[in-house]
C-alpha cells in the first residue's frame, strides 16, 4: 500500500473529529456539560481543516454548505458552553486561592442552577441531542463527498499562509486597540491557526508545523478571556447577589488587568518573531 496523502490524512482526521463530536453529545447525565464543550471543540477543528483547504474547497459549494452547517451547530451550543465556562472560571479562582473553597462552592451553586436550566431547555427541544447528532451524521456524509484527493501539500501550505496572514492582520489591529472585539477576533484566529497546525502535526508528525509565539499568546489571551467572562456577569443583575458581584469585581479586575498586560507583552513578542521571520525569508 502507498503512503497516505496529506489530503487523505486530513480527511481521516476530520472524520474522527465529527465522530468524536457525536460521541460527546451522546454523553449521559452530568457528563453532558463536558460533552458539549468537547463536542464544540471537535466541530471547530473540522471547520479549521476546511479553511486550511480553502484553495481547493473554495469552488466547491458543498464545502461552503458544510461549513455553514457546522458553524450553526457550534452557535446553537454556545449558550450551554458559556454557562459552563463561568463555573470553570470560578474553580480557577479557587485553585489560585483568590477565593476560598466554601465561597467558590456557594458561587458555583448559582451557576449550576443556570447551566442546569439551560441544558434542560435544550434537551426539551432536542432530547438526548438526537437531532444534533443526526445533523453531524449528515455532515459526515457531506465531508466524505468533498474532493480530498485534490488537497495536496501546496494547497495546504497556501491555506496555512493565509491563516498566518489573518493572524498578523488581527495582531496589528489589536495591538493598539481597547476594543474587546478586536481582541476577540485575534483570539479566534489564533485558535484556528493552532487547530490547523495540530491537525497537520497529527497527519504529518515529521514536519515542524508549530508557529513560534502563537501558543504563548493564545494561552495568555485565554486567561484574560476567562476573567472577562466573570467580570461581565459582575456587571449584570440576576446571577450573583449584589454583594458577590462587588466582591468578585474587586478580586478579578486586577487579575484581568494583569492578564491583559501579559497578553500585550506576548503580542509584542509575536510581532517581533513575525518581523524576524519576514527578514529571514
Short mmCIF file of C-alpha atoms in Angstrom, two decimals:
data_model
loop_
_atom_site.label_atom_id
_atom_site.label_comp_id
_atom_site.label_asym_id
_atom_site.label_seq_id
_atom_site.Cartn_x
_atom_site.Cartn_y
_atom_site.Cartn_z
CA UNK A 1 0.00 0.00 0.00
CA UNK A 2 1.20 3.50 -0.80
CA UNK A 3 1.80 6.27 1.69
CA UNK A 4 -1.30 8.22 2.75
CA UNK A 5 -1.51 11.65 1.10
CA UNK A 6 -1.96 14.78 3.16
CA UNK A 7 -5.48 15.18 1.77
CA UNK A 8 -6.44 11.66 2.78
CA UNK A 9 -4.85 12.20 6.18
CA UNK A 10 -6.81 15.40 6.81
CA UNK A 11 -9.99 13.68 5.62
CA UNK A 12 -9.46 10.89 8.13
CA UNK A 13 -8.66 13.40 10.87
CA UNK A 14 -11.85 15.35 10.15
CA UNK A 15 -13.94 12.17 10.13
CA UNK A 16 -12.53 11.25 13.53
CA UNK A 17 -13.43 14.69 14.88
CA UNK A 18 -17.03 14.52 13.66
CA UNK A 19 -17.37 11.04 15.13
CA UNK A 20 -15.94 12.39 18.38
CA UNK A 21 -18.47 15.24 18.37
CA UNK A 22 -21.31 12.73 18.00
CA UNK A 23 -19.99 10.65 20.89
CA UNK A 24 -19.51 13.68 23.11
CA UNK A 25 -23.04 14.95 22.54
CA UNK A 26 -24.31 11.50 23.44
CA UNK A 27 -22.75 11.51 26.91
CA UNK A 28 -25.32 10.91 29.70
CA UNK A 29 -26.35 12.81 32.80
CA UNK A 30 -23.96 15.35 34.26
CA UNK A 31 -21.37 14.37 31.67
CA UNK A 32 -23.37 16.29 29.09
CA UNK A 33 -21.78 19.59 30.13
CA UNK A 34 -18.30 18.31 29.37
CA UNK A 35 -19.67 16.65 26.24
CA UNK A 36 -20.96 19.96 24.89
CA UNK A 37 -17.56 21.57 25.47
CA UNK A 38 -15.61 18.75 23.83
CA UNK A 39 -18.15 18.39 21.04
CA UNK A 40 -17.88 22.06 20.09
CA UNK A 41 -14.09 21.82 20.09
CA UNK A 42 -14.21 18.84 17.73
CA UNK A 43 -16.57 20.66 15.36
CA UNK A 44 -14.31 23.72 15.33
CA UNK A 45 -11.35 21.52 14.43
CA UNK A 46 -13.19 20.29 11.34
CA UNK A 47 -14.02 23.86 10.33
CA UNK A 48 -10.35 24.75 10.74
CA UNK A 49 -9.37 21.95 8.35
CA UNK A 50 -11.97 23.09 5.81
CA UNK A 51 -10.46 26.59 5.93
CA UNK A 52 -6.97 25.10 5.61
CA UNK A 53 -8.11 23.53 2.32
CA UNK A 54 -9.70 26.74 1.02
CA UNK A 55 -7.52 26.71 -2.11
CA UNK A 56 -9.30 23.52 -3.16
CA UNK A 57 -12.68 23.85 -1.47
CA UNK A 58 -13.39 27.49 -2.38
CA UNK A 59 -15.04 26.46 -5.66
CA UNK A 60 -16.95 23.53 -4.10
CA UNK A 61 -20.43 24.72 -2.98
CA UNK A 62 -20.90 21.60 -0.83
CA UNK A 63 -17.88 22.63 1.27
CA UNK A 64 -19.39 26.05 1.98
CA UNK A 65 -22.72 24.44 2.92
CA UNK A 66 -20.94 22.01 5.25
CA UNK A 67 -19.04 24.83 6.93
CA UNK A 68 -22.27 26.80 7.47
CA UNK A 69 -23.93 23.73 8.97
CA UNK A 70 -21.04 23.15 11.37
CA UNK A 71 -21.00 26.82 12.33
CA UNK A 72 -24.71 26.64 13.10
CA UNK A 73 -24.21 23.59 15.29
CA UNK A 74 -21.47 25.35 17.25
CA UNK A 75 -23.50 28.51 17.74
CA UNK A 76 -26.52 26.52 18.83
CA UNK A 77 -24.48 25.09 21.70
CA UNK A 78 -22.71 28.31 22.70
CA UNK A 79 -25.17 29.33 25.45
CA UNK A 80 -24.66 25.96 27.14
CA UNK A 81 -20.90 26.34 26.99
CA UNK A 82 -20.97 29.93 28.32
CA UNK A 83 -22.72 28.81 31.49
CA UNK A 84 -20.17 26.03 31.94
CA UNK A 85 -17.25 28.40 31.33
CA UNK A 86 -18.40 30.58 34.22
CA UNK A 87 -18.11 27.60 36.54
CA UNK A 88 -14.62 26.86 35.18
CA UNK A 89 -13.60 30.46 35.86
CA UNK A 90 -14.76 30.26 39.48
CA UNK A 91 -12.97 26.97 40.02
CA UNK A 92 -9.78 28.52 38.66
CA UNK A 93 -10.10 31.36 41.16
CA UNK A 94 -10.34 28.77 43.94
CA UNK A 95 -7.30 26.85 42.62
CA UNK A 96 -5.33 30.11 42.60
CA UNK A 97 -6.55 30.82 46.20
CA UNK A 98 -8.22 34.05 45.08
CA UNK A 99 -11.45 32.85 46.70
CA UNK A 100 -11.90 30.19 49.36
CA UNK A 101 -13.38 26.74 48.68
CA UNK A 102 -16.61 27.44 50.61
CA UNK A 103 -17.17 30.71 48.78
CA UNK A 104 -16.39 29.01 45.48
CA UNK A 105 -18.90 26.25 46.21
CA UNK A 106 -21.59 28.79 47.04
CA UNK A 107 -20.99 30.84 43.86
CA UNK A 108 -20.79 27.70 41.74
CA UNK A 109 -24.19 26.66 43.08
CA UNK A 110 -25.75 29.74 41.48
CA UNK A 111 -24.03 28.98 38.19
CA UNK A 112 -25.10 25.34 38.42
CA UNK A 113 -28.75 26.38 38.56
CA UNK A 114 -28.35 28.43 35.39
CA UNK A 115 -26.45 25.82 33.43
CA UNK A 116 -28.87 23.07 34.51
CA UNK A 117 -31.80 25.20 33.38
CA UNK A 118 -30.18 25.91 30.01
CA UNK A 119 -29.36 22.26 29.50
CA UNK A 120 -32.91 21.21 30.44
CA UNK A 121 -34.36 23.69 27.93
CA UNK A 122 -32.03 22.45 25.19
CA UNK A 123 -32.85 18.80 25.89
CA UNK A 124 -36.59 19.52 25.95
CA UNK A 125 -36.25 20.84 22.42
CA UNK A 126 -33.81 18.15 21.31
CA UNK A 127 -33.99 15.03 23.53
CA UNK A 128 -30.56 13.46 24.05
CA UNK A 129 -29.31 15.86 21.38
CA UNK A 130 -30.67 13.37 18.86
CA UNK A 131 -31.33 15.91 16.11
CA UNK A 132 -27.91 17.45 16.53
CA UNK A 133 -26.24 14.05 16.27
CA UNK A 134 -28.28 13.31 13.15
CA UNK A 135 -27.05 16.57 11.67
CA UNK A 136 -23.49 15.56 12.49
CA UNK A 137 -24.05 12.20 10.78
CA UNK A 138 -25.29 14.03 7.69
CA UNK A 139 -22.25 16.32 7.93
CA UNK A 140 -20.05 13.23 7.91
CA UNK A 141 -21.62 12.10 4.65
CA UNK A 142 -21.08 15.57 3.17
CA UNK A 143 -17.48 15.55 4.39
CA UNK A 144 -16.80 12.26 2.60
CA UNK A 145 -18.08 13.72 -0.68
CA UNK A 146 -15.51 16.53 -0.78
CA UNK A 147 -12.54 16.25 -3.20
CA UNK A 148 -9.90 15.47 -0.59
CA UNK A 149 -7.65 13.86 -3.21
CA UNK A 150 -7.04 17.33 -4.67
CA UNK A 151 -5.80 18.66 -1.33
CA UNK A 152 -2.01 18.43 -1.64
CA UNK A 153 0.89 19.98 0.27
CA UNK A 154 0.94 23.06 -1.96
CA UNK A 155 -2.73 23.81 -1.25
CA UNK A 156 -2.29 23.16 2.47
CA UNK A 157 0.76 25.43 2.65
CA UNK A 158 -1.25 28.14 0.94
CA UNK A 159 -4.06 27.75 3.46
CA UNK A 160 -1.65 27.96 6.37
CA UNK A 161 0.00 31.09 4.94
CA UNK A 162 -3.44 32.66 4.66
CA UNK A 163 -4.18 31.85 8.32
CA UNK A 164 -0.83 33.34 9.37
CA UNK A 165 -1.65 36.47 7.38
CA UNK A 166 -5.06 36.77 9.06
CA UNK A 167 -3.44 36.34 12.49
CA UNK A 168 -0.92 39.07 11.68
CA UNK A 169 -3.68 41.43 10.49
CA UNK A 170 -5.64 40.82 13.68
CA UNK A 171 -2.49 41.20 15.79
CA UNK A 172 -1.74 44.62 14.32
CA UNK A 173 -5.33 45.73 14.85
CA UNK A 174 -5.45 44.54 18.45
CA UNK A 175 -2.00 45.92 19.34
CA UNK A 176 -3.26 49.49 19.54
CA UNK A 177 -6.88 48.86 20.42
CA UNK A 178 -9.01 48.82 23.55
CA UNK A 179 -11.96 47.33 21.68
CA UNK A 180 -12.77 43.86 23.09
CA UNK A 181 -13.99 42.75 19.66
CA UNK A 182 -10.51 43.31 18.17
CA UNK A 183 -9.04 41.09 20.87
CA UNK A 184 -11.76 38.50 20.44
CA UNK A 185 -11.10 38.41 16.69
CA UNK A 186 -7.40 37.83 17.31
CA UNK A 187 -8.18 35.04 19.78
CA UNK A 188 -10.45 33.29 17.26
CA UNK A 189 -7.82 33.48 14.54
CA UNK A 190 -5.09 32.24 16.87
CA UNK A 191 -7.30 29.34 17.88
CA UNK A 192 -7.98 28.42 14.27
CA UNK A 193 -4.28 28.53 13.36
CA UNK A 194 -3.41 26.31 16.32
CA UNK A 195 -6.15 23.86 15.34
CA UNK A 196 -4.85 23.75 11.79
CA UNK A 197 -1.29 23.17 12.93
CA UNK A 198 -2.44 20.46 15.35
CA UNK A 199 -4.28 18.71 12.51
CA UNK A 200 -1.21 18.90 10.29
CA UNK A 201 1.00 17.61 13.10
CA UNK A 202 -1.34 14.64 13.54
CA UNK A 203 -1.20 13.86 9.82
CA UNK A 204 2.48 14.67 9.19
CA UNK A 205 4.26 14.44 12.56
CA UNK A 206 7.72 14.56 10.97
CA UNK A 207 7.21 18.19 9.91
CA UNK A 208 7.54 21.09 12.39
CA UNK A 209 4.24 22.92 11.94
CA UNK A 210 4.03 24.97 15.13
CA UNK A 211 4.35 28.73 14.72
CA UNK A 212 6.62 30.15 17.48
CA UNK A 213 4.91 32.54 19.88
CA UNK A 214 1.34 31.68 18.92
CA UNK A 215 0.78 29.18 21.72
CA UNK A 216 2.01 31.57 24.42
CA UNK A 217 -0.16 34.41 23.18
CA UNK A 218 -3.23 32.17 22.88
CA UNK A 219 -2.75 30.89 26.43
CA UNK A 220 -2.43 34.39 27.88
CA UNK A 221 -5.44 35.62 25.97
CA UNK A 222 -7.41 32.63 27.21
CA UNK A 223 -6.71 33.60 30.82
CA UNK A 224 -7.81 37.17 30.10
CA UNK A 225 -11.00 35.89 28.45
CA UNK A 226 -11.87 33.78 31.50
CA UNK A 227 -11.58 36.83 33.73
CA UNK A 228 -13.55 38.97 31.27
CA UNK A 229 -16.41 36.47 31.32
CA UNK A 230 -16.65 36.68 35.10
CA UNK A 231 -16.45 40.47 35.06
CA UNK A 232 -19.27 40.64 32.53
CA UNK A 233 -21.51 38.75 34.96
CA UNK A 234 -20.47 41.10 37.76
CA UNK A 235 -21.96 44.00 35.80
CA UNK A 236 -25.35 42.31 35.37
CA UNK A 237 -28.22 41.59 37.74
CA UNK A 238 -29.62 38.12 38.11
CA UNK A 239 -26.90 35.51 38.55
CA UNK A 240 -24.88 36.70 41.55
CA UNK A 241 -26.10 38.72 44.52
CA UNK A 242 -25.04 42.38 44.64
CA UNK A 243 -22.50 41.75 47.42
CA UNK A 244 -20.96 38.84 45.50
CA UNK A 245 -20.77 40.92 42.33
CA UNK A 246 -18.91 43.64 44.18
CA UNK A 247 -16.51 41.16 45.78
CA UNK A 248 -15.78 39.37 42.51
CA UNK A 249 -15.28 42.64 40.69
CA UNK A 250 -12.78 43.79 43.31
CA UNK A 251 -10.87 40.50 43.12
CA UNK A 252 -11.00 39.85 39.39
CA UNK A 253 -10.39 43.33 37.96
CA UNK A 254 -6.67 43.39 38.90
CA UNK A 255 -6.29 39.81 37.63
CA UNK A 256 -7.89 40.81 34.34
CA UNK A 257 -5.62 43.86 34.04
CA UNK A 258 -2.55 41.69 34.68
CA UNK A 259 -3.70 39.07 32.17
CA UNK A 260 -4.29 41.78 29.57
CA UNK A 261 -0.80 43.19 30.19
CA UNK A 262 0.72 39.73 29.80
CA UNK A 263 -1.20 39.34 26.56
CA UNK A 264 0.12 42.70 25.32
CA UNK A 265 3.67 41.56 26.09
CA UNK A 266 3.11 38.27 24.28
CA UNK A 267 1.56 40.20 21.40
CA UNK A 268 4.70 42.35 21.08
CA UNK A 269 6.90 39.25 21.23
CA UNK A 270 4.87 37.59 18.49
CA UNK A 271 5.18 40.70 16.33
CA UNK A 272 8.96 40.63 16.76
CA UNK A 273 9.07 36.95 15.81
CA UNK A 274 6.97 37.67 12.72
CA UNK A 275 9.29 40.50 11.68
CA UNK A 276 12.36 38.33 12.15
CA UNK A 277 10.74 35.54 10.14
CA UNK A 278 9.96 38.04 7.38
CA UNK A 279 13.58 39.21 7.23
CA UNK A 280 14.85 35.64 7.01
CA UNK A 281 12.65 34.70 4.03
#
